[in-house]
XYZ file of C-alpha atoms in Angstrom:
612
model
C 86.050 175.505 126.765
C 85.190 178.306 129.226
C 88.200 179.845 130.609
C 87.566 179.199 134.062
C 89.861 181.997 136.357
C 89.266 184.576 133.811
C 85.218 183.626 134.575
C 85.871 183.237 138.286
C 87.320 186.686 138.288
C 84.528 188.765 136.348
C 81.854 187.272 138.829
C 83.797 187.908 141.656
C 84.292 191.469 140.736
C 80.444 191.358 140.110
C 79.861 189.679 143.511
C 82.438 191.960 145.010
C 80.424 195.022 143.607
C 76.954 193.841 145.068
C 78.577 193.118 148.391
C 80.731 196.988 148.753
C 77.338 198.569 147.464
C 74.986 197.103 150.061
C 73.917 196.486 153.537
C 74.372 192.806 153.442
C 76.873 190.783 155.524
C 78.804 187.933 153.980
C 76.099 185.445 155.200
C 73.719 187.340 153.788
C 74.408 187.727 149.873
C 76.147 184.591 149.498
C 72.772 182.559 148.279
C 71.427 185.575 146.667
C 74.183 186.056 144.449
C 75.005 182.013 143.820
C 71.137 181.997 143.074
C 71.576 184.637 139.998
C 74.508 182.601 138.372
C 72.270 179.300 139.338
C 69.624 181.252 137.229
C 72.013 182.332 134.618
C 73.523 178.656 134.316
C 69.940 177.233 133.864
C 69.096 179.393 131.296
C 71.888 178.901 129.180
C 71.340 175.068 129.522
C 67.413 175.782 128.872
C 68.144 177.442 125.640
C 70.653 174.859 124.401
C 68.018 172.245 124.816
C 64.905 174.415 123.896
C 67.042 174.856 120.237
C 67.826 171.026 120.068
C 63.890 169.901 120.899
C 62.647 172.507 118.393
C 64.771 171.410 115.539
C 64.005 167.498 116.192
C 60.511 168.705 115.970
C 61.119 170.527 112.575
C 62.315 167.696 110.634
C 59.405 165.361 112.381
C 56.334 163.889 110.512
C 52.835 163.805 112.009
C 50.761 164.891 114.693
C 53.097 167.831 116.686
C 52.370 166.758 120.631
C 52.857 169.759 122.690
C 56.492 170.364 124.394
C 56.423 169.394 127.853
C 58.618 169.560 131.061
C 59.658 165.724 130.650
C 61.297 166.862 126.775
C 63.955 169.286 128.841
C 64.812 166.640 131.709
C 65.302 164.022 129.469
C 68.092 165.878 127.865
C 69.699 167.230 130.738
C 67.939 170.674 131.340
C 65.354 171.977 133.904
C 62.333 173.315 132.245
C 62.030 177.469 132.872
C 58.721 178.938 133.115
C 58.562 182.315 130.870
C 58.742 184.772 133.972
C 62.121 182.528 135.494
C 64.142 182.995 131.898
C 67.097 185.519 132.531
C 66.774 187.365 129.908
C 63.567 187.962 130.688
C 64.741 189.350 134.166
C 67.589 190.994 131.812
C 65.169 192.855 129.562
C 62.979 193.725 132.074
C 61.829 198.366 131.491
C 63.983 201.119 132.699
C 61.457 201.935 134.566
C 60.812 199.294 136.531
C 61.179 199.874 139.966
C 60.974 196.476 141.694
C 63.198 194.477 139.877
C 63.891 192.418 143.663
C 60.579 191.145 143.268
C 60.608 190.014 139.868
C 63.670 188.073 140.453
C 62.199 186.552 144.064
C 59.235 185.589 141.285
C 61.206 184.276 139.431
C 62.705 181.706 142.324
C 58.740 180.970 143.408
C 58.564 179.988 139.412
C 61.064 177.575 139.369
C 60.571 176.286 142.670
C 56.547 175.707 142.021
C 57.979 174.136 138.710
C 60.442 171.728 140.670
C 59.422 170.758 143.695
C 63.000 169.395 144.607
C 63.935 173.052 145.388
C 61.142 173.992 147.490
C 62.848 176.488 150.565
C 66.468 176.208 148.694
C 66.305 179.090 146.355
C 66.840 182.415 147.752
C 64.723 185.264 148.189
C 66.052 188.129 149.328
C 66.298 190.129 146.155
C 64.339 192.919 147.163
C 67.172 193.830 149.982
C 69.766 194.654 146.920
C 67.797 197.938 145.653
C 66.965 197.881 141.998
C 69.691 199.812 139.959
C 72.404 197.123 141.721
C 70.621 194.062 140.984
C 70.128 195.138 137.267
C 74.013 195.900 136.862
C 74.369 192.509 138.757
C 72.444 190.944 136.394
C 74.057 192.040 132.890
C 77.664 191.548 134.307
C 76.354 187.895 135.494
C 74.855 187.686 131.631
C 78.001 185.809 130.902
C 78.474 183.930 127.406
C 80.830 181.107 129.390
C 77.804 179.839 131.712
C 76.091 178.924 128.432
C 79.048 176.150 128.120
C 78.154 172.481 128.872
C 80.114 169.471 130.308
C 81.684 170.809 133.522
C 80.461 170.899 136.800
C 80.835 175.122 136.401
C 78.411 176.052 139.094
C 80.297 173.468 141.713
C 83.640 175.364 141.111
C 82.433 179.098 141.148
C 80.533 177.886 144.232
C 83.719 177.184 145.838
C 85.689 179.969 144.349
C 82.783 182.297 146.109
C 82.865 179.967 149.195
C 86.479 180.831 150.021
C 86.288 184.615 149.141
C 83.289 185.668 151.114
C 83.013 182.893 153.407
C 86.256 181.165 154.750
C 85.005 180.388 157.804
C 82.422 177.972 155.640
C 84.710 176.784 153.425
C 87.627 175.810 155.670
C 85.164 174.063 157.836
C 84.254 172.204 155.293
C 87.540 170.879 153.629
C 87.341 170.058 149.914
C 84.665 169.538 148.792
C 84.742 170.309 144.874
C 86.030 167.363 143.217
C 87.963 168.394 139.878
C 86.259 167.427 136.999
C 88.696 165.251 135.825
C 88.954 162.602 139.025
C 85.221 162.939 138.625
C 84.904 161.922 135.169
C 87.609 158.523 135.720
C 85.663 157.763 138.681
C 82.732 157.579 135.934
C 84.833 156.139 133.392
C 85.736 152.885 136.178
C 82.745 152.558 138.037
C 80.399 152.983 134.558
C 77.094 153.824 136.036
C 74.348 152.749 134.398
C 71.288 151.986 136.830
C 69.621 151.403 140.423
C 70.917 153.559 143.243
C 73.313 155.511 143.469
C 75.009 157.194 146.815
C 77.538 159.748 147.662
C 77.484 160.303 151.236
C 79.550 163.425 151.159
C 77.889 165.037 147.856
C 79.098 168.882 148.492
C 78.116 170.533 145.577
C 76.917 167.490 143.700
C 79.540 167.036 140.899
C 79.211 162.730 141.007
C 75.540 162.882 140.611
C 76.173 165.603 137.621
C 78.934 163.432 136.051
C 76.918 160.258 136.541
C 74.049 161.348 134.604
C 76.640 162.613 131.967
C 77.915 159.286 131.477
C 74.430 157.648 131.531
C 73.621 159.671 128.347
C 76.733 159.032 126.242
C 76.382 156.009 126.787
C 72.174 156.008 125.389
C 70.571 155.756 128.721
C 68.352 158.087 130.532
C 69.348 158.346 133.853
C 66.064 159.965 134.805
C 64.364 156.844 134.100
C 67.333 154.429 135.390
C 68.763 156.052 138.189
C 68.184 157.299 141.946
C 70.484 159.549 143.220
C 70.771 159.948 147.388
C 73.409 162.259 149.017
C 74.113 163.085 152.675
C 75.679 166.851 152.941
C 76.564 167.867 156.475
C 76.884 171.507 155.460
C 73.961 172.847 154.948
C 75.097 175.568 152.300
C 76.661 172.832 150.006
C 73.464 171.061 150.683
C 71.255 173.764 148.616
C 73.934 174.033 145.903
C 73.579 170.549 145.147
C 69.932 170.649 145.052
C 70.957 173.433 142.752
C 73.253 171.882 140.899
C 71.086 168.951 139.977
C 67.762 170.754 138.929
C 69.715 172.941 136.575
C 71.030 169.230 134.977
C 67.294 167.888 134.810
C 68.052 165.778 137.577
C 66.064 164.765 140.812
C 68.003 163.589 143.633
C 67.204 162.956 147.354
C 69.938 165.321 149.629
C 69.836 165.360 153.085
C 71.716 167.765 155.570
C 72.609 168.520 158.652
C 73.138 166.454 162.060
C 71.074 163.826 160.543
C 73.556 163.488 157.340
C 76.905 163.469 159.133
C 77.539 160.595 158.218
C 80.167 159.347 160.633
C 76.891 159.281 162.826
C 74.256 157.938 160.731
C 72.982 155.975 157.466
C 70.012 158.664 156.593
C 68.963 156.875 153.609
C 68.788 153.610 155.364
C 70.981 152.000 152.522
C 73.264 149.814 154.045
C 74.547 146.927 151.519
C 71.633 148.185 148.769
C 73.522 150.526 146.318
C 74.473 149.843 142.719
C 77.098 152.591 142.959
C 78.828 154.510 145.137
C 80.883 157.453 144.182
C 82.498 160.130 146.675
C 85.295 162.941 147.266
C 84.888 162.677 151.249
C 87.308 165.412 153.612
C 90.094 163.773 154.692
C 92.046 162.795 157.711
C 89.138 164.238 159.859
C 89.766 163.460 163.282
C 87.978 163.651 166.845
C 85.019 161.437 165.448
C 83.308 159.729 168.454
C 84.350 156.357 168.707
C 81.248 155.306 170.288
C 78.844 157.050 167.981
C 80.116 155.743 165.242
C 80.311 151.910 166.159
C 76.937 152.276 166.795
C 75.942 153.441 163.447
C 77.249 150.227 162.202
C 78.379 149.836 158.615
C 82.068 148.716 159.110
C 82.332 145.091 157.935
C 86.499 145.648 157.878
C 86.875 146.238 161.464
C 88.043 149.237 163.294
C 91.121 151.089 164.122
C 93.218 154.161 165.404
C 90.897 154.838 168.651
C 92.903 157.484 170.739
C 92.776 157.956 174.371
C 89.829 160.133 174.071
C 87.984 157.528 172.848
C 87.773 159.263 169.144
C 89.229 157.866 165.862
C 92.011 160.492 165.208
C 92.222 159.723 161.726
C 88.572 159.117 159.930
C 90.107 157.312 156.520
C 89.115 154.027 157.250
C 85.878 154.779 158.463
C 84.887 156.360 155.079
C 86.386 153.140 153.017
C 84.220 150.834 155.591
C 81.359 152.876 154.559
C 81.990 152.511 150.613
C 82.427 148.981 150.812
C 79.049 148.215 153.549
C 76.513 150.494 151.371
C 77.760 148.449 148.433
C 75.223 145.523 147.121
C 76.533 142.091 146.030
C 77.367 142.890 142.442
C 78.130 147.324 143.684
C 81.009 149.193 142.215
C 82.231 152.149 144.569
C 85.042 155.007 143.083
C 86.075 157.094 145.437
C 88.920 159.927 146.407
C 90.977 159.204 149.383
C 94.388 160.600 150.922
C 97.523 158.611 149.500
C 98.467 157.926 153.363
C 96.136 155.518 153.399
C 97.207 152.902 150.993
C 100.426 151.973 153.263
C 99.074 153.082 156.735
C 100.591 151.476 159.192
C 99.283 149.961 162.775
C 95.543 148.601 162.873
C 95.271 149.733 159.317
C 97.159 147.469 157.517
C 94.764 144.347 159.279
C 91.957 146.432 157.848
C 93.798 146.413 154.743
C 94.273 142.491 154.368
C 90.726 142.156 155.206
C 90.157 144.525 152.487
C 92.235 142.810 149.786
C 91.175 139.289 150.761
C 87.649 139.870 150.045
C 88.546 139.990 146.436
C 86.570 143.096 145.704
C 89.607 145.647 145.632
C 89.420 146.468 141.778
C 91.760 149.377 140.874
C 94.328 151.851 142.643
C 95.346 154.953 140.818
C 97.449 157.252 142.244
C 97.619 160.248 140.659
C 100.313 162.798 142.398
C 99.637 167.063 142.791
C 98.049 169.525 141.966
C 94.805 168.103 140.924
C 92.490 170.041 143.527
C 91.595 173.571 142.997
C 91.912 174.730 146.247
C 94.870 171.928 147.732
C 98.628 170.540 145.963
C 98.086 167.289 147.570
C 98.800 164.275 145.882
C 95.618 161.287 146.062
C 94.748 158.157 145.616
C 91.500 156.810 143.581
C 90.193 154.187 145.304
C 87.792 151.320 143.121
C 85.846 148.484 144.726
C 83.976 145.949 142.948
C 81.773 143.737 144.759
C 81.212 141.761 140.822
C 84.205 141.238 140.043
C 84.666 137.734 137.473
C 85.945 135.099 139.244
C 88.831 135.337 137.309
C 90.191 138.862 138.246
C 89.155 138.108 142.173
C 93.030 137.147 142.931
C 94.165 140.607 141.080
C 94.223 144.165 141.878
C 95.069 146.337 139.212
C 97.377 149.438 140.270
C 98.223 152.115 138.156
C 100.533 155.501 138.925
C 100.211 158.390 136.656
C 101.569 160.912 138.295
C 104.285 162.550 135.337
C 100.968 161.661 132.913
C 98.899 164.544 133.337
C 98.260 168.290 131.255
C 99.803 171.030 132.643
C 97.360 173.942 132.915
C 99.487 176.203 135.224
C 101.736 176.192 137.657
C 99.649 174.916 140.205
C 96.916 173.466 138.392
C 96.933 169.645 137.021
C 94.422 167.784 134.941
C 93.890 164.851 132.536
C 92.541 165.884 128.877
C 89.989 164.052 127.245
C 92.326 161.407 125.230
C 94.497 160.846 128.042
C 91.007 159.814 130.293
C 90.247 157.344 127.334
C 94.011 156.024 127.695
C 93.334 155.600 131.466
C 90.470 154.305 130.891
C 91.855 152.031 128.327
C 94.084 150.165 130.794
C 91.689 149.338 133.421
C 89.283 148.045 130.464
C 92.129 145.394 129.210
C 92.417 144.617 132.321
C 89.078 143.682 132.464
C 89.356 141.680 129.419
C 86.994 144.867 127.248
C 89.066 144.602 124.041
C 86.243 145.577 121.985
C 86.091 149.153 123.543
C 90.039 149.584 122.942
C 89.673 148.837 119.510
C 86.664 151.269 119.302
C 89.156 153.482 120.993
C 91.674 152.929 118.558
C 89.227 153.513 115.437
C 87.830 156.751 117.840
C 91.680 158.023 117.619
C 91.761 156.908 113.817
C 88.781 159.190 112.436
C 89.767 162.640 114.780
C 92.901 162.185 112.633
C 91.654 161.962 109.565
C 88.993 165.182 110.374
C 92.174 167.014 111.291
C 93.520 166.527 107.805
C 91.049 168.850 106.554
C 92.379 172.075 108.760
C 95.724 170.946 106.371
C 96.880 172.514 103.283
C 100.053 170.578 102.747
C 98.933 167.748 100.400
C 101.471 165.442 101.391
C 100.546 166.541 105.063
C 96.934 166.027 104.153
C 97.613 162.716 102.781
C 99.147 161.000 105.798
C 96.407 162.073 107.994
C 93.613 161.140 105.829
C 94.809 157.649 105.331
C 95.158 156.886 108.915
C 93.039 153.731 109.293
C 95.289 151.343 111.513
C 98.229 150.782 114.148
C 100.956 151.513 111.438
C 99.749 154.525 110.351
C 99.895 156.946 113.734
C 104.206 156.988 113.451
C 103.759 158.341 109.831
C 100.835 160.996 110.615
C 102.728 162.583 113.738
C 106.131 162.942 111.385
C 103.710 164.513 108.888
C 101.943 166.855 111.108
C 104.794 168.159 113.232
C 106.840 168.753 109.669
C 104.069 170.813 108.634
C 103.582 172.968 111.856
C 107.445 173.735 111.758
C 107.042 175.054 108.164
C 103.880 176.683 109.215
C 105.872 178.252 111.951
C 108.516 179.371 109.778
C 105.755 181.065 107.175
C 103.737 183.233 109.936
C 107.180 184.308 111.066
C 107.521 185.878 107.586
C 104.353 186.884 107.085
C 103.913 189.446 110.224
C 107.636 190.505 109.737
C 106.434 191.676 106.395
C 103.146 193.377 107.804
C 103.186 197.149 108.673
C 104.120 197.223 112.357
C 100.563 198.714 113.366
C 99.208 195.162 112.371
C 101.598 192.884 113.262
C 99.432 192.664 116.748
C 96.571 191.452 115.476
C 98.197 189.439 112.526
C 100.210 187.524 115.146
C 97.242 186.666 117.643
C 95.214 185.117 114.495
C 97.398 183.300 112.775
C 98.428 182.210 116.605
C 95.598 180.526 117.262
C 95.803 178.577 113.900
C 99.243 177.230 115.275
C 97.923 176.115 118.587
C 95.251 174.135 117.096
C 97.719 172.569 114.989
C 99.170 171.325 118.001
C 96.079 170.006 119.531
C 95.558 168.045 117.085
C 99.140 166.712 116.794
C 98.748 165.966 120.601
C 96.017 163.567 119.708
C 98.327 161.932 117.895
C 100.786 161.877 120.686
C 98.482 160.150 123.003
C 97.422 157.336 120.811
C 101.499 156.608 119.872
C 101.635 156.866 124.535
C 98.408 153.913 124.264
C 99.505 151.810 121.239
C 103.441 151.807 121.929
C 102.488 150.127 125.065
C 99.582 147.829 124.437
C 99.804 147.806 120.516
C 96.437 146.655 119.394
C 95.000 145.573 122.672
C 96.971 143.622 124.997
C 97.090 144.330 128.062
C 100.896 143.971 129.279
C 102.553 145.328 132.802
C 104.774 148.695 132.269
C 107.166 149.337 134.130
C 106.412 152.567 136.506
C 102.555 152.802 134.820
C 100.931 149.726 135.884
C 100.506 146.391 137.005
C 98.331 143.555 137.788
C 99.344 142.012 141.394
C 98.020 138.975 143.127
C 96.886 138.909 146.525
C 99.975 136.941 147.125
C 101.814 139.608 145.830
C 100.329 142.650 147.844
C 101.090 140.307 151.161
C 104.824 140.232 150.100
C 104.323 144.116 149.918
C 103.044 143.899 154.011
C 99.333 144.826 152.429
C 100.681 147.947 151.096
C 97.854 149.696 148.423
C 100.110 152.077 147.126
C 100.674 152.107 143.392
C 103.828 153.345 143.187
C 105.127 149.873 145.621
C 103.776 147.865 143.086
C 104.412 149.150 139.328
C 108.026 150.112 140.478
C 109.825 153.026 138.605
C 109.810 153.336 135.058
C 113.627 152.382 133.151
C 116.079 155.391 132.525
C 115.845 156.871 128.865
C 119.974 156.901 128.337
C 119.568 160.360 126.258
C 123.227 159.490 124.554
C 125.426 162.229 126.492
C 128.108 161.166 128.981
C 127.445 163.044 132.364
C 131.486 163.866 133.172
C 132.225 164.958 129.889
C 129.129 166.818 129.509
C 129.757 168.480 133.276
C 133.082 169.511 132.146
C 131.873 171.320 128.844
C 129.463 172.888 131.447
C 132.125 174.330 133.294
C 134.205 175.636 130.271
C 131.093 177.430 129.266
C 130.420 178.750 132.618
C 133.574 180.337 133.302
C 133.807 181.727 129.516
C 130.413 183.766 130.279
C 131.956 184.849 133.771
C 134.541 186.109 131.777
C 132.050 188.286 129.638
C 130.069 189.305 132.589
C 133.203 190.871 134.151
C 134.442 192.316 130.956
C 130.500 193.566 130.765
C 130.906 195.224 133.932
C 134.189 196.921 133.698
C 132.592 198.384 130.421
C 129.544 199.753 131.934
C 131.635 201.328 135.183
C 133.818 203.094 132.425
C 130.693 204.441 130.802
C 129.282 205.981 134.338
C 132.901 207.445 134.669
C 132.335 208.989 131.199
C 129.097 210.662 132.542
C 130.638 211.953 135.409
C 128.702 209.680 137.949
């Protein structure tokens, strides 16, 4: 995986370099410098695929057809025309003294080549004077953008956003959705064809994800899928345009007046998508009452009109729109602020209208520090307009907040296992016992790869057996054993190394140790799945989730909130006795007082000594 900040920073200091070395305002070489990384990005995806299509053809039998367009979209990848490659741009002579044309060719190119981005690509490269654009370019010929799976273009977009253009950016809220809400969002709603509609797309990360999904899962969601988004900022408007050319994707993005919309349905799609998927700003306020009861779509009912005659709080007037574009059998995902669930006045009527339609789904809170930019805790939101008769009664709710990765001290996210886990729940709940125990035999054969990293033969042997339930207890014990005696050996080994390699000999045989313990984590998150639903049955837990009936969310005053519902997880009694252990505190505390003073008197002594 790319690491993200350190990537964020080197194109920043690129950015940073174009913008002190040139005439150019802030407005002005924002979209000429996102354009170069756009260009960058594709490329790296264009070679990816261009490697994959010419191997498949290799090992082919009969008549070659030529390569095509169509062979790069259907993988994911936007077909580059020779003079629109960047390292074309990158290897273009010393002496050329235009490069600011070549690169606005290049634009034309891909804009002639994808008519989706006609007028969105900039072309202003001729303003940046040629010896700056070619440093630009080789410090923007970065190895990371060449990484696949992330939405990498949405998050340096906003990175860029707030450091050259605040004003944009904090007019805008956020609107970068982390990759991991994304990707449950995906894993809940499970698109898979017809329309699909996020009517606050920023940078375009639920379209990207969506298609994502679509292939793992076999489809082609160029064939399958139609992708409409409604941008009111015009910037994040282009990026997503961007974003989704550079994936092989078409979508239709509208922007501006006509795509706020608060004020309008541009699409005209009103009760006709498949899916719905969204990250829209919250708690917006001053929204024109008026307006926006005439643009229709809120089959809930209305609420918190001020004095002014504006909603103050626009919450509810996004989850009327998710649930009105929905069609009869939709599914809608969606990020929302954890107020909402329990808001109280007008709200809470919306609320039991909500509920008693029998289309809530799921409610996951998931707690801070998920946003890039934001600490605030959220709420994911599902609606299901299909729901089996069955489940109609039930709303599942599930609070993960303590179950999350740690990636610093400010920044939160779920890994790819614990996604699967998550996603695990919500599919017993649903009654999908098949795809836990493909889960469960998914979890079973990344153990037994992971034996062959081992040397340990009795290590080795408890992680290649692993074929069941029983067998995850045994593998972990094995595992951890054998990184503590791993441990113990590099320990030895760079004591015993001459000191002007111990550096080096400590960094490699580092990295050995931490991907020891990724893979023993894999093993920890199966043991977190199975020790709760063993081999698939879905069972209530305490402080994680819950299945409550509408009778049961009444009793709760309509209340959406997870946590009100799953309750608090029981106390782990660790074995010590709190007064006795407070009192051993104390004895210790004063016996390294003690030693401080002593420490002290010593060290005034020694000054004394020195004559200061």
């Amino acid at each position: 995986m790319a690491d993200i900040k350190k990537l964020e920073k080197e194109l920043w200091e690129a950015a940073d370099n174009l913008r002190a070395n040139s005439k150019l305002t802030s407005q002005q070489y924002c979209m000429p410098v996102l354009g170069l990384i756009f260009l960058r990005y594709a490329w790296g995806r264009f070679k990816t695929v261009d490697a994959q299509i010419k191997e498949s053809r290799a090992h082919a039998t009969g008549r070659q057809v030529p390569i095509e367009a169509a062979d790069y979209t259907k993988r994911g990848a936007m077909f580059l025309p020779e003079e629109a490659r960047y390292d074309y741009l990158l290897n273009l002579p010393e002496n050329e003294t235009n490069i600011g044309k070549r690169v606005n060719d290049a634009m034309t190119a891909l804009e002639r080549q994808n008519p989706q981005l006609a007028g969105v690509l900039p072309r202003t490269y001729t303003d940046l004077g040629s010896d700056l654009l070619r440093e630009t370019l080789r410090i923007f010929n970065n190895p990371a953008l060449d990484e696949d799976g992330d939405d990498i273009i949405g998050r340096i977009y906003e990175y860029f956003l707030g450091k050259f253009a605040p004003a944009v950016a904090s007019d805008d809220g956020v609107f970068f959705t982390p990759k991991s809400l994304v990707r449950m969002i995906m894993n809940v709603i499970e698109p898979s064809h017809g329309t699909m509609l996020d009517p606050a797309c920023g940078s375009g990360g639920m379209f990207v994800s969506a298609s994502d999904y679509i292939r793992e899962h076999g489809g082609n969601p160029i064939e399958s899928m139609t992708f409409y988004g409604q941008e009111k900022v015009e910037y994040n408007a282009k990026l997503c345009l961007m974003n989704m050319a550079v994936h092989g994707m078409n979508g239709k993005i509208k922007s501006g007046d006509e795509a706020n919309t608060f004020y309008s349905d541009a699409h005209s799609l009103d009760g006709s998508c498949d899916f719905v998927a969204a990250n829209p700003p919250f708690n917006v306020d001053k929204v024109k009452s008026e307006d926006a009861i005439a643009a229709g779509r809120m089959p809930l009912g209305v609420s918190g009109i001020n004095k002014k005659g504006e909603f103050s709080n626009g919450n509810y007037l996004w989850i009327n729109y998710f649930y009105s574009y929905l069609n009869k059998t939709g599914r809608a995902g969606f990020v929302m602020a954890s107020s909402a669930t329990d808001s109280s006045g007008k709200d809470r009527g919306l609320r039991e209208t909500l509920v008693k339609t029998g289309h809530v789904d799921t409610m996951l809170y998931v707690g801070n520090n998920f946003f890039y930019t934001k600490s605030l805790p959220c709420t994911l939101w599902f609606f299901d307009k299909g729901k089996p008769e069955e489940l109609r009664d039930k709303v599942l709710f599930i609070d993960v907040q303590n179950y999350h990765t740690v990636i610093d001290t400010t920044h939160n996210e779920w890994s790819p296992w614990q996604l699967k886990n998550l996603s695990a729940i919500v599919w017993l709940y649903r009654g999908q016992t098949e795809k836990y125990s493909e889960l469960l035999d998914e979890y079973c054969a990344e153990i037994r790869d992971a034996s062959e990293a081992i040397d340990d033969e009795d290590a080795k042997k408890a992680l290649a057996s692993v074929t069941s339930l029983g067998d995850f207890p045994a593998a972990h014990e094995a595992l951890a054993s054998f990184i503590e005696k791993r441990k113990e050996q590099v320990k030895k080994t760079v004591d015993a190394a001459k000191p002007r390699e111990r550096k080096l000999l400590r960094e490699s045989l580092a990295e050995e140790i931490s991907q020891l313990e990724e893979r023993l984590t894999v093993i920890d998150e199966v043991l977190w799945l199975t020790e709760k639903f063993g081999a698939g049955t879905y069972a209530d837990v305490p402080g994680l989730c819950k299945i409550a009936t509408q009778e049961e969310i009444e009793e709760k005053n309509w209340s959406l909130t997870p946590g009100a519902h799953v309750g608090v997880p029981p106390q782990e009694d660790d074995g010590v006795d709190f007064h006795e252990r407070m009192g051993e505190i104390h004895v210790e505390l004063k016996q390294l007082q003690a030693e401080s003073n002593e420490l002290m008197d010593t060290i005034s002594r020694n000054f004394e000594e020195f004559g200061l």
